[in-house]
């Protein structure tokens, strides 16, 4: 009598054990970091760190880095790097201030000029990278010098002030005289409801297709927790002044580029080109066009970030955006981007930027010296890259391989160990 073996149903403990650390690790880390600073602030300074005002300030102070991180994630996923974004940001911000103050353009046209100029710069750099095949590192390094010099040229080493609605883009809480508190709360409720709906629909489709996913308990816990976080965040912002204008802009950018990356052919081509460009090319992916448009998008987002920096400072300065390219790159790696391309998410880039911003803000509140803050942030970036290396070995079954070890094309001893018969002469084929 034969017995039919059935697959055991996935359990909650099994789901926790097999959790996708790349997808959820930094979200957990962000929550733990906020709790840590809350405990330290209460213990050392008798004040709360997790407040509506502090969370809002974290978004306001890091908004331009988050915008750059969104574009940088696409660039890194496609297998490239962009060192010019800080200089492009400064140049576009300077031109937007000139358009506003000297050309007397309305604020929205000044914004359009900056974003359009950034896109044109992306066309310039994308052409050399995608079609002439000059490495992105070299092209964008040259761009970093070129556009920093052009910034000094157009500003004539002076500061140009801005005012009015333009400045409110970076720190305002009202649109056409109406505050954003109630819309923030409504958005949170709708967002939580939409998330639950999508989760339920996806679960039912899996059940109909006979796909064994996570356990019912694990799925329920995840759905409830994420929905609760959305509602709590919405209420927290509502209790202060609502989500600021730049917060709405960031939310729109995250939704737009998450959709592009996950639901469009162009998005799949970005990942394919970064994962294995030759294989993608043989599969019909237009890798040159994809790379070109990725840098156009990066340029446009740099122009928008330049507007936000200029609006936040209420002026365009020659030194704006210095080292912001490093912050954007660090945010992407902390948020889960792979150093070899092909892996990363838009939400991960934003989470990575928030991790850096919250750590910077928390250590500043605690009175930690700037030099120590820089050292700690640098160690966090290194830890994120090490985590990427370890997670790759873990996911490919190479968990027993040491973190520091031989790589493909390494020493002769490693090759001989992998192929013990490599040095033997091949036997001659029989002619009989």
Coordinates of C-alpha atoms in Angstrom, one line a residue:
X1 CA 0.0 0.0 0.0
X2 CA 1.6 3.2 -1.1
X3 CA 1.5 6.4 0.9
X4 CA 1.3 9.9 -0.5
X5 CA 3.8 12.3 0.9
X6 CA 2.5 15.7 1.4
X7 CA 4.4 18.9 1.9
X8 CA 4.2 20.3 5.4
X9 CA 2.4 23.5 5.7
X10 CA 4.8 26.5 6.3
X11 CA 4.9 27.5 9.9
X12 CA 5.5 30.9 11.5
X13 CA 8.9 29.9 12.9
X14 CA 9.9 28.6 9.5
X15 CA 8.8 31.8 7.9
X16 CA 10.8 33.8 10.4
X17 CA 13.8 31.5 9.9
X18 CA 13.7 32.0 6.1
X19 CA 13.0 35.7 6.2
X20 CA 14.3 37.7 3.3
X21 CA 17.0 39.7 5.1
X22 CA 17.7 41.8 2.0
X23 CA 14.1 42.9 1.7
X24 CA 13.3 43.5 5.4
X25 CA 16.6 43.8 7.2
X26 CA 17.0 47.6 6.8
X27 CA 13.4 48.2 7.8
X28 CA 14.0 46.3 11.0
X29 CA 17.3 48.1 11.5
X30 CA 15.6 51.5 11.0
X31 CA 13.0 50.7 13.7
X32 CA 15.6 49.4 16.1
X33 CA 17.8 52.5 15.6
X34 CA 14.8 54.8 16.3
X35 CA 14.0 52.8 19.5
X36 CA 17.6 52.9 20.6
X37 CA 17.8 56.7 20.2
X38 CA 14.4 57.0 22.0
X39 CA 15.8 55.0 25.0
X40 CA 19.1 57.0 25.0
X41 CA 17.3 60.4 24.8
X42 CA 15.0 59.5 27.6
X43 CA 17.8 58.1 29.8
X44 CA 20.4 60.8 29.1
X45 CA 18.4 64.0 28.4
X46 CA 14.9 63.2 29.7
X47 CA 13.3 63.9 26.3
X48 CA 11.6 61.9 23.6
X49 CA 13.3 61.3 20.3
X50 CA 10.4 59.7 18.5
X51 CA 8.1 62.7 18.1
X52 CA 6.1 64.1 15.2
X53 CA 8.4 67.1 14.9
X54 CA 11.6 65.0 14.8
X55 CA 10.2 62.6 12.2
X56 CA 9.1 65.6 10.1
X57 CA 12.5 67.2 10.4
X58 CA 14.2 64.0 9.3
X59 CA 12.3 64.1 6.1
X60 CA 12.9 67.9 5.6
X61 CA 16.6 67.6 6.3
X62 CA 17.2 64.6 4.1
X63 CA 14.7 65.2 1.3
X64 CA 17.2 66.0 -1.4
X65 CA 19.4 63.0 -0.5
X66 CA 16.3 60.8 -0.7
X67 CA 15.5 62.2 -4.2
X68 CA 19.1 61.5 -5.3
X69 CA 19.0 58.0 -3.8
X70 CA 16.0 57.1 -5.9
X71 CA 17.9 57.9 -9.1
X72 CA 21.2 56.4 -7.8
X73 CA 19.5 53.1 -7.0
X74 CA 18.4 52.8 -10.7
X75 CA 21.9 53.7 -11.8
X76 CA 23.5 51.1 -9.4
X77 CA 21.0 48.4 -10.3
X78 CA 21.9 49.0 -13.9
X79 CA 25.5 48.3 -13.1
X80 CA 26.9 51.8 -13.1
X81 CA 27.7 54.7 -10.7
X82 CA 27.2 58.5 -10.9
X83 CA 29.8 60.7 -9.1
X84 CA 28.4 64.0 -10.7
X85 CA 25.0 64.3 -8.9
X86 CA 26.2 66.7 -6.3
X87 CA 27.7 69.1 -8.9
X88 CA 24.7 68.7 -11.2
X89 CA 22.5 69.5 -8.2
X90 CA 24.4 72.7 -7.5
X91 CA 24.4 73.8 -11.2
X92 CA 20.7 73.2 -11.7
X93 CA 19.9 74.9 -8.4
X94 CA 22.0 77.9 -9.4
X95 CA 20.2 78.2 -12.7
X96 CA 16.8 77.9 -11.0
X97 CA 17.7 80.8 -8.7
X98 CA 18.9 82.9 -11.6
X99 CA 15.7 82.1 -13.5
X100 CA 13.6 83.1 -10.5
X101 CA 15.5 86.3 -9.5
X102 CA 17.1 87.6 -12.7
X103 CA 14.8 86.3 -15.4
X104 CA 11.7 87.0 -13.4
X105 CA 10.2 83.6 -14.3
X106 CA 7.3 82.1 -12.2
X107 CA 8.4 79.6 -9.6
X108 CA 7.0 76.6 -11.5
X109 CA 8.9 77.6 -14.7
X110 CA 12.1 78.0 -12.6
X111 CA 11.5 74.4 -11.4
X112 CA 10.9 73.2 -14.9
X113 CA 14.1 74.9 -16.1
X114 CA 16.1 73.1 -13.4
X115 CA 14.6 69.7 -14.0
X116 CA 14.9 70.1 -17.8
X117 CA 18.5 71.2 -17.5
X118 CA 19.3 68.2 -15.3
X119 CA 17.7 65.9 -17.9
X120 CA 19.8 67.5 -20.7
X121 CA 22.9 66.8 -18.6
X122 CA 21.7 63.2 -18.3
X123 CA 21.5 63.1 -22.1
X124 CA 25.1 64.4 -22.4
X125 CA 26.5 61.9 -19.9
X126 CA 24.3 59.0 -21.0
X127 CA 25.5 59.3 -24.6
X128 CA 29.1 58.9 -23.6
X129 CA 28.4 56.0 -21.3
X130 CA 25.8 54.1 -23.3
X131 CA 26.9 54.6 -26.9
X132 CA 30.6 55.6 -26.8
X133 CA 31.1 53.0 -24.0
X134 CA 33.3 55.2 -21.8
X135 CA 33.0 53.8 -18.2
X136 CA 30.4 55.7 -16.1
X137 CA 33.0 56.3 -13.4
X138 CA 35.2 58.3 -15.8
X139 CA 32.3 60.2 -17.4
X140 CA 30.6 61.2 -14.2
X141 CA 34.0 62.1 -12.5
X142 CA 34.5 64.5 -15.4
X143 CA 31.0 65.7 -15.0
X144 CA 31.6 66.4 -11.3
X145 CA 34.4 68.7 -12.2
X146 CA 32.7 70.3 -15.2
X147 CA 29.4 71.2 -13.5
X148 CA 31.0 72.4 -10.3
X149 CA 33.1 74.7 -12.4
X150 CA 30.0 75.9 -14.3
X151 CA 28.2 76.5 -11.0
X152 CA 31.0 78.8 -9.9
X153 CA 30.9 80.5 -13.4
X154 CA 27.1 81.2 -13.4
X155 CA 27.0 82.4 -9.8
X156 CA 30.3 84.4 -10.2
X157 CA 31.2 83.0 -6.7
X158 CA 28.2 84.8 -5.2
X159 CA 25.0 83.8 -3.5
X160 CA 21.6 84.4 -5.2
X161 CA 18.6 84.6 -2.9
X162 CA 15.1 83.1 -3.5
X163 CA 11.7 83.7 -2.0
X164 CA 8.0 83.1 -2.1
X165 CA 6.3 79.8 -3.1
X166 CA 9.6 78.5 -4.5
X167 CA 11.0 78.3 -0.9
X168 CA 7.9 76.6 0.4
X169 CA 8.6 73.5 -1.8
X170 CA 11.3 72.5 0.7
X171 CA 9.7 73.4 4.0
X172 CA 6.0 74.4 3.5
X173 CA 2.9 72.7 4.9
X174 CA 0.3 74.5 2.8
X175 CA -0.9 74.3 -0.8
X176 CA -3.0 77.3 -2.1
X177 CA -3.6 78.3 1.5
X178 CA -5.0 74.9 2.6
X179 CA -3.0 72.9 5.2
X180 CA -2.2 69.3 4.6
X181 CA -3.1 67.7 7.9
X182 CA -6.4 66.2 7.0
X183 CA -5.2 65.0 3.6
X184 CA -2.3 63.3 5.3
X185 CA -4.6 61.3 7.6
X186 CA -6.9 60.4 4.7
X187 CA -3.9 59.3 2.7
X188 CA -2.7 57.0 5.5
X189 CA -6.1 55.3 5.9
X190 CA -6.5 54.8 2.2
X191 CA -2.9 53.5 1.9
X192 CA -3.4 51.0 4.7
X193 CA -6.7 49.8 3.2
X194 CA -5.1 49.5 -0.2
X195 CA -2.2 47.5 1.2
X196 CA -4.5 45.1 3.0
X197 CA -6.6 44.7 -0.2
X198 CA -3.5 43.9 -2.3
X199 CA -2.2 41.4 0.2
X200 CA -5.6 39.6 0.4
X201 CA -5.9 39.5 -3.3
X202 CA -2.4 38.2 -3.8
X203 CA -2.9 35.5 -1.1
X204 CA -6.2 34.3 -2.7
X205 CA -4.4 34.1 -6.1
X206 CA -1.7 32.0 -4.6
X207 CA -4.2 29.7 -3.1
X208 CA -6.1 29.3 -6.4
X209 CA -2.8 28.6 -8.2
X210 CA -1.8 26.0 -5.5
X211 CA 1.3 28.0 -4.6
X212 CA 2.6 27.3 -1.1
X213 CA 3.6 30.7 0.4
X214 CA 4.3 31.7 4.0
X215 CA 2.1 30.4 6.8
X216 CA -1.2 32.0 7.4
X217 CA 0.0 33.3 10.7
X218 CA 3.2 34.9 9.2
X219 CA 1.2 36.4 6.4
X220 CA -1.4 37.9 8.8
X221 CA 1.3 39.3 11.2
X222 CA 3.1 40.9 8.3
X223 CA -0.1 42.4 6.8
X224 CA -1.3 43.8 10.2
X225 CA 2.1 45.2 11.1
X226 CA 2.7 47.1 7.8
X227 CA -0.9 48.4 7.8
X228 CA -0.4 49.5 11.5
X229 CA 2.9 51.3 10.6
X230 CA 1.2 53.2 7.8
X231 CA -1.7 54.3 10.1
X232 CA 0.7 55.3 12.9
X233 CA 2.9 57.2 10.6
X234 CA 0.0 59.1 9.1
X235 CA -1.4 60.0 12.5
X236 CA 2.0 61.1 13.7
X237 CA 2.4 63.5 10.9
X238 CA -1.2 64.6 11.3
X239 CA -0.6 65.4 14.9
X240 CA 2.0 68.0 14.0
X241 CA 1.4 69.9 10.8
X242 CA 0.7 67.1 8.3
X243 CA 3.1 65.7 5.7
X244 CA 5.1 68.6 4.3
X245 CA 5.0 69.4 0.6
X246 CA 8.3 67.8 0.0
X247 CA 7.0 64.7 1.7
X248 CA 4.2 64.5 -0.9
X249 CA 6.7 64.9 -3.7
X250 CA 8.9 62.1 -2.3
X251 CA 5.8 59.8 -1.9
X252 CA 4.9 60.5 -5.5
X253 CA 8.4 59.7 -6.7
X254 CA 8.6 56.5 -4.7
X255 CA 5.3 55.2 -6.1
X256 CA 6.2 56.3 -9.6
X257 CA 9.6 54.7 -9.8
X258 CA 8.6 51.6 -7.8
X259 CA 5.9 51.1 -10.4
X260 CA 8.4 51.6 -13.2
X261 CA 11.0 49.3 -11.7
X262 CA 8.5 46.5 -10.8
X263 CA 5.7 46.7 -13.4
X264 CA 7.2 47.9 -16.7
X265 CA 9.4 46.4 -19.4
X266 CA 11.8 49.3 -19.0
X267 CA 12.2 48.4 -15.3
X268 CA 12.9 44.8 -16.0
X269 CA 15.5 45.8 -18.6
X270 CA 17.2 47.9 -15.9
X271 CA 17.6 44.9 -13.7
X272 CA 18.5 42.6 -16.6
X273 CA 21.3 44.9 -17.8
X274 CA 22.8 45.2 -14.4
X275 CA 22.6 41.5 -13.6
X276 CA 24.3 40.3 -16.8
X277 CA 24.6 42.7 -19.6
X278 CA 25.8 40.2 -22.2
X279 CA 23.0 37.8 -21.4
X280 CA 20.4 40.6 -21.5
X281 CA 21.7 41.8 -24.9
X282 CA 21.4 38.3 -26.3
X283 CA 17.9 38.1 -24.9
X284 CA 16.8 41.1 -26.9
X285 CA 17.2 43.8 -24.2
X286 CA 18.3 47.1 -25.7
X287 CA 20.9 47.7 -23.1
X288 CA 22.3 50.9 -24.6
X289 CA 19.0 52.6 -24.7
X290 CA 18.2 51.5 -21.1
X291 CA 21.5 52.8 -19.8
X292 CA 21.0 56.1 -21.6
X293 CA 17.5 56.7 -20.1
X294 CA 18.6 55.7 -16.7
X295 CA 21.2 58.6 -16.7
X296 CA 18.5 61.0 -18.1
X297 CA 16.3 60.1 -15.2
X298 CA 19.2 60.5 -12.8
X299 CA 19.9 64.0 -14.3
X300 CA 16.3 65.1 -14.0
X301 CA 16.1 64.0 -10.3
X302 CA 19.4 65.8 -9.7
X303 CA 17.8 68.9 -11.1
X304 CA 14.8 68.5 -8.8
X305 CA 17.1 67.9 -5.8
X306 CA 18.9 71.1 -6.8
X307 CA 15.6 73.0 -6.6
X308 CA 14.9 71.5 -3.1
X309 CA 18.4 72.4 -1.8
X310 CA 18.1 75.9 -3.1
X311 CA 14.6 76.3 -1.7
X312 CA 15.7 75.0 1.7
X313 CA 18.7 77.3 1.9
X314 CA 16.6 80.2 0.4
X315 CA 19.5 80.8 -1.9
X316 CA 21.9 79.3 -4.4
X317 CA 25.4 78.9 -3.2
X318 CA 28.6 77.8 -5.0
X319 CA 29.3 75.1 -2.4
X320 CA 25.8 73.5 -2.6
X321 CA 25.7 69.7 -3.0
X322 CA 29.3 69.0 -2.1
X323 CA 29.7 65.3 -1.2
X324 CA 26.0 64.6 -1.7
X325 CA 26.9 62.0 -4.4
X326 CA 28.5 60.0 -1.6
X327 CA 25.4 60.2 0.6
X328 CA 23.2 59.0 -2.3
X329 CA 25.5 56.1 -3.1
X330 CA 25.7 55.2 0.6
X331 CA 21.9 55.3 0.9
X332 CA 21.6 52.9 -2.0
X333 CA 24.1 50.4 -0.6
X334 CA 22.6 50.6 2.9
X335 CA 19.2 50.1 1.4
X336 CA 20.1 46.8 -0.2
X337 CA 21.7 47.6 -3.6
X338 CA 24.3 45.1 -4.8
X339 CA 27.7 46.3 -5.5
X340 CA 27.7 44.2 -8.7
X341 CA 24.3 45.5 -10.0
X342 CA 21.0 43.8 -10.7
X343 CA 19.7 44.0 -7.1
X344 CA 17.9 46.8 -5.3
X345 CA 14.6 48.5 -4.7
X346 CA 13.4 52.1 -4.7
X347 CA 11.9 51.7 -1.2
X348 CA 15.2 50.3 -0.1
X349 CA 17.1 53.4 -1.2
X350 CA 14.7 55.6 0.7
X351 CA 15.0 53.4 3.8
X352 CA 18.8 53.6 3.5
X353 CA 18.7 57.3 3.3
X354 CA 16.4 57.5 6.3
X355 CA 18.8 55.2 8.3
X356 CA 21.6 57.6 7.6
X357 CA 19.5 60.6 8.4
X358 CA 18.0 59.3 11.6
X359 CA 21.5 58.2 12.8
X360 CA 22.9 61.6 12.0
X361 CA 20.0 63.4 13.7
X362 CA 20.0 61.1 16.8
X363 CA 23.8 61.4 17.3
X364 CA 23.6 65.1 16.9
X365 CA 20.8 65.4 19.5
X366 CA 23.0 63.3 21.9
X367 CA 25.8 65.8 21.4
X368 CA 28.2 63.3 19.7
X369 CA 31.0 65.1 17.8
X370 CA 30.8 65.4 14.1
X371 CA 34.0 63.5 13.5
X372 CA 32.7 60.5 15.5
X373 CA 29.4 60.7 13.5
X374 CA 31.3 60.4 10.2
X375 CA 33.3 57.4 11.5
X376 CA 30.1 55.6 12.6
X377 CA 28.3 56.3 9.3
X378 CA 31.3 55.1 7.3
X379 CA 31.3 51.8 9.3
X380 CA 27.6 51.5 8.7
X381 CA 28.2 51.7 4.9
X382 CA 31.0 49.1 5.1
X383 CA 28.7 46.8 7.2
X384 CA 26.0 47.1 4.5
X385 CA 28.4 46.0 1.8
X386 CA 29.7 43.1 3.9
X387 CA 26.0 42.1 4.5
X388 CA 25.5 42.1 0.7
X389 CA 28.4 39.8 0.2
X390 CA 27.3 37.5 3.0
X391 CA 23.7 37.4 1.9
X392 CA 24.8 36.5 -1.7
X393 CA 26.7 33.5 -0.3
X394 CA 23.8 32.6 2.0
X395 CA 21.2 32.7 -0.8
X396 CA 23.4 30.7 -3.2
X397 CA 24.2 28.0 -0.7
X398 CA 27.7 29.2 -0.1
X399 CA 27.2 29.9 3.6
X400 CA 30.2 27.7 4.6
X401 CA 32.5 29.7 2.3
X402 CA 34.5 32.2 4.4
X403 CA 33.6 35.9 4.0
X404 CA 37.2 36.7 3.1
X405 CA 38.3 34.1 0.6
X406 CA 39.3 33.3 -2.9
X407 CA 37.3 34.7 -5.8
X408 CA 36.9 33.5 -9.4
X409 CA 40.2 34.1 -11.2
X410 CA 42.1 34.0 -7.9
X411 CA 45.3 32.3 -7.0
X412 CA 46.7 29.3 -8.8
X413 CA 46.3 27.2 -5.7
X414 CA 42.6 28.0 -5.6
X415 CA 42.2 27.0 -9.2
X416 CA 44.1 23.8 -8.7
X417 CA 42.0 23.0 -5.7
X418 CA 38.8 23.5 -7.7
X419 CA 40.1 21.5 -10.6
X420 CA 42.5 18.8 -9.3
X421 CA 42.8 17.2 -12.8
X422 CA 43.4 20.4 -14.6
X423 CA 47.2 19.9 -14.8
X424 CA 46.9 16.4 -16.2
X425 CA 47.4 16.1 -20.0
X426 CA 44.2 15.1 -21.8
X427 CA 44.2 11.6 -23.2
X428 CA 44.5 11.2 -26.9
X429 CA 41.4 10.1 -28.8
X430 CA 41.5 6.6 -30.1
X431 CA 41.7 6.3 -33.9
X432 CA 40.6 2.7 -34.0

